[in-house]
Amino acid sequence: MHEEQYFLPASETRGPLRYMTILEAMASGTATLGEIASKSGLSSSELPKYMRTLETLLDIVERRYPC
């Protein structure tokens, strides 16, 4: 990852380290919410709020559905 990809504006996010942990889990190849939660150390119940922020507010990730 490039250095600028590590920047998450504090005004747009809370707990930037949690977001970085999620992004690092995804970069290592995890794809499902369960895998991401397990790899990042977050619970399956709290992960969706962070994913929603990464997807809608920051436009960093994209949700994909199997065909």
JSON list of C-alpha atoms in Angstrom, two decimals:
[
{"chain": "A", "resi": 1, "resn": "MET", "atom": "CA", "xyz": [0.00, 0.00, 0.00]},
{"chain": "A", "resi": 2, "resn": "HIS", "atom": "CA", "xyz": [1.12, 3.50, -0.65]},
{"chain": "A", "resi": 3, "resn": "GLU", "atom": "CA", "xyz": [1.64, 5.78, 2.32]},
{"chain": "A", "resi": 4, "resn": "GLU", "atom": "CA", "xyz": [-1.29, 8.05, 1.41]},
{"chain": "A", "resi": 5, "resn": "GLN", "atom": "CA", "xyz": [-3.65, 5.06, 1.56]},
{"chain": "A", "resi": 6, "resn": "TYR", "atom": "CA", "xyz": [-2.97, 4.80, 5.29]},
{"chain": "A", "resi": 7, "resn": "PHE", "atom": "CA", "xyz": [-4.42, 8.26, 5.92]},
{"chain": "A", "resi": 8, "resn": "LEU", "atom": "CA", "xyz": [-7.96, 8.29, 7.29]},
{"chain": "A", "resi": 9, "resn": "PRO", "atom": "CA", "xyz": [-9.14, 11.76, 8.30]},
{"chain": "A", "resi": 10, "resn": "ALA", "atom": "CA", "xyz": [-9.82, 11.80, 12.03]},
{"chain": "A", "resi": 11, "resn": "SER", "atom": "CA", "xyz": [-12.82, 14.06, 11.44]},
{"chain": "A", "resi": 12, "resn": "GLU", "atom": "CA", "xyz": [-14.44, 11.33, 9.30]},
{"chain": "A", "resi": 13, "resn": "THR", "atom": "CA", "xyz": [-13.59, 8.32, 11.43]},
{"chain": "A", "resi": 14, "resn": "ARG", "atom": "CA", "xyz": [-13.32, 7.20, 15.00]},
{"chain": "A", "resi": 15, "resn": "GLY", "atom": "CA", "xyz": [-10.65, 4.74, 15.95]},
{"chain": "A", "resi": 16, "resn": "PRO", "atom": "CA", "xyz": [-8.42, 4.89, 12.86]},
{"chain": "A", "resi": 17, "resn": "LEU", "atom": "CA", "xyz": [-6.42, 1.88, 14.09]},
{"chain": "A", "resi": 18, "resn": "ARG", "atom": "CA", "xyz": [-9.53, -0.30, 13.84]},
{"chain": "A", "resi": 19, "resn": "TYR", "atom": "CA", "xyz": [-10.00, 0.76, 10.23]},
{"chain": "A", "resi": 20, "resn": "MET", "atom": "CA", "xyz": [-6.36, 0.01, 9.47]},
{"chain": "A", "resi": 21, "resn": "THR", "atom": "CA", "xyz": [-6.68, -3.42, 11.07]},
{"chain": "A", "resi": 22, "resn": "ILE", "atom": "CA", "xyz": [-9.73, -4.15, 8.89]},
{"chain": "A", "resi": 23, "resn": "LEU", "atom": "CA", "xyz": [-7.99, -2.95, 5.73]},
{"chain": "A", "resi": 24, "resn": "GLU", "atom": "CA", "xyz": [-4.90, -5.01, 6.53]},
{"chain": "A", "resi": 25, "resn": "ALA", "atom": "CA", "xyz": [-7.07, -8.10, 7.07]},
{"chain": "A", "resi": 26, "resn": "MET", "atom": "CA", "xyz": [-8.70, -7.52, 3.70]},
{"chain": "A", "resi": 27, "resn": "ALA", "atom": "CA", "xyz": [-5.34, -6.93, 2.02]},
{"chain": "A", "resi": 28, "resn": "SER", "atom": "CA", "xyz": [-4.14, -10.30, 3.31]},
{"chain": "A", "resi": 29, "resn": "GLY", "atom": "CA", "xyz": [-6.88, -12.04, 1.35]},
{"chain": "A", "resi": 30, "resn": "THR", "atom": "CA", "xyz": [-9.82, -12.34, 3.73]},
{"chain": "A", "resi": 31, "resn": "ALA", "atom": "CA", "xyz": [-13.12, -11.79, 1.98]},
{"chain": "A", "resi": 32, "resn": "THR", "atom": "CA", "xyz": [-16.11, -12.59, 4.17]},
{"chain": "A", "resi": 33, "resn": "LEU", "atom": "CA", "xyz": [-17.22, -10.59, 7.19]},
{"chain": "A", "resi": 34, "resn": "GLY", "atom": "CA", "xyz": [-16.52, -13.59, 9.41]},
{"chain": "A", "resi": 35, "resn": "GLU", "atom": "CA", "xyz": [-12.96, -13.90, 8.10]},
{"chain": "A", "resi": 36, "resn": "ILE", "atom": "CA", "xyz": [-12.33, -10.17, 8.41]},
{"chain": "A", "resi": 37, "resn": "ALA", "atom": "CA", "xyz": [-13.72, -10.11, 11.96]},
{"chain": "A", "resi": 38, "resn": "SER", "atom": "CA", "xyz": [-11.58, -13.07, 12.97]},
{"chain": "A", "resi": 39, "resn": "LYS", "atom": "CA", "xyz": [-8.38, -11.71, 11.42]},
{"chain": "A", "resi": 40, "resn": "SER", "atom": "CA", "xyz": [-8.92, -8.15, 12.72]},
{"chain": "A", "resi": 41, "resn": "GLY", "atom": "CA", "xyz": [-9.93, -9.18, 16.23]},
{"chain": "A", "resi": 42, "resn": "LEU", "atom": "CA", "xyz": [-13.27, -7.36, 16.03]},
{"chain": "A", "resi": 43, "resn": "SER", "atom": "CA", "xyz": [-16.56, -9.01, 16.86]},
{"chain": "A", "resi": 44, "resn": "SER", "atom": "CA", "xyz": [-18.93, -9.93, 14.05]},
{"chain": "A", "resi": 45, "resn": "SER", "atom": "CA", "xyz": [-21.49, -7.57, 15.57]},
{"chain": "A", "resi": 46, "resn": "GLU", "atom": "CA", "xyz": [-19.28, -4.46, 15.57]},
{"chain": "A", "resi": 47, "resn": "LEU", "atom": "CA", "xyz": [-17.58, -5.01, 12.19]},
{"chain": "A", "resi": 48, "resn": "PRO", "atom": "CA", "xyz": [-20.53, -3.94, 9.97]},
{"chain": "A", "resi": 49, "resn": "LYS", "atom": "CA", "xyz": [-20.49, -0.35, 11.25]},
{"chain": "A", "resi": 50, "resn": "TYR", "atom": "CA", "xyz": [-16.82, 0.00, 10.31]},
{"chain": "A", "resi": 51, "resn": "MET", "atom": "CA", "xyz": [-17.38, -1.67, 6.95]},
{"chain": "A", "resi": 52, "resn": "ARG", "atom": "CA", "xyz": [-20.29, 0.67, 6.24]},
{"chain": "A", "resi": 53, "resn": "THR", "atom": "CA", "xyz": [-18.05, 3.69, 6.90]},
{"chain": "A", "resi": 54, "resn": "LEU", "atom": "CA", "xyz": [-15.30, 2.29, 4.66]},
{"chain": "A", "resi": 55, "resn": "GLU", "atom": "CA", "xyz": [-17.85, 1.61, 1.93]},
{"chain": "A", "resi": 56, "resn": "THR", "atom": "CA", "xyz": [-20.16, 4.62, 2.00]},
{"chain": "A", "resi": 57, "resn": "LEU", "atom": "CA", "xyz": [-18.41, 7.51, 3.70]},
{"chain": "A", "resi": 58, "resn": "LEU", "atom": "CA", "xyz": [-14.81, 6.92, 2.70]},
{"chain": "A", "resi": 59, "resn": "ASP", "atom": "CA", "xyz": [-15.46, 4.96, -0.54]},
{"chain": "A", "resi": 60, "resn": "ILE", "atom": "CA", "xyz": [-12.44, 2.73, 0.13]},
{"chain": "A", "resi": 61, "resn": "VAL", "atom": "CA", "xyz": [-14.05, -0.71, -0.14]},
{"chain": "A", "resi": 62, "resn": "GLU", "atom": "CA", "xyz": [-16.77, -2.15, -2.32]},
{"chain": "A", "resi": 63, "resn": "ARG", "atom": "CA", "xyz": [-19.24, -4.87, -1.45]},
{"chain": "A", "resi": 64, "resn": "ARG", "atom": "CA", "xyz": [-19.38, -7.74, -3.95]},
{"chain": "A", "resi": 65, "resn": "TYR", "atom": "CA", "xyz": [-21.96, -10.46, -4.19]},
{"chain": "A", "resi": 66, "resn": "PRO", "atom": "CA", "xyz": [-21.34, -13.94, -5.62]},
{"chain": "A", "resi": 67, "resn": "CYS", "atom": "CA", "xyz": [-23.02, -14.68, -8.95]}
]
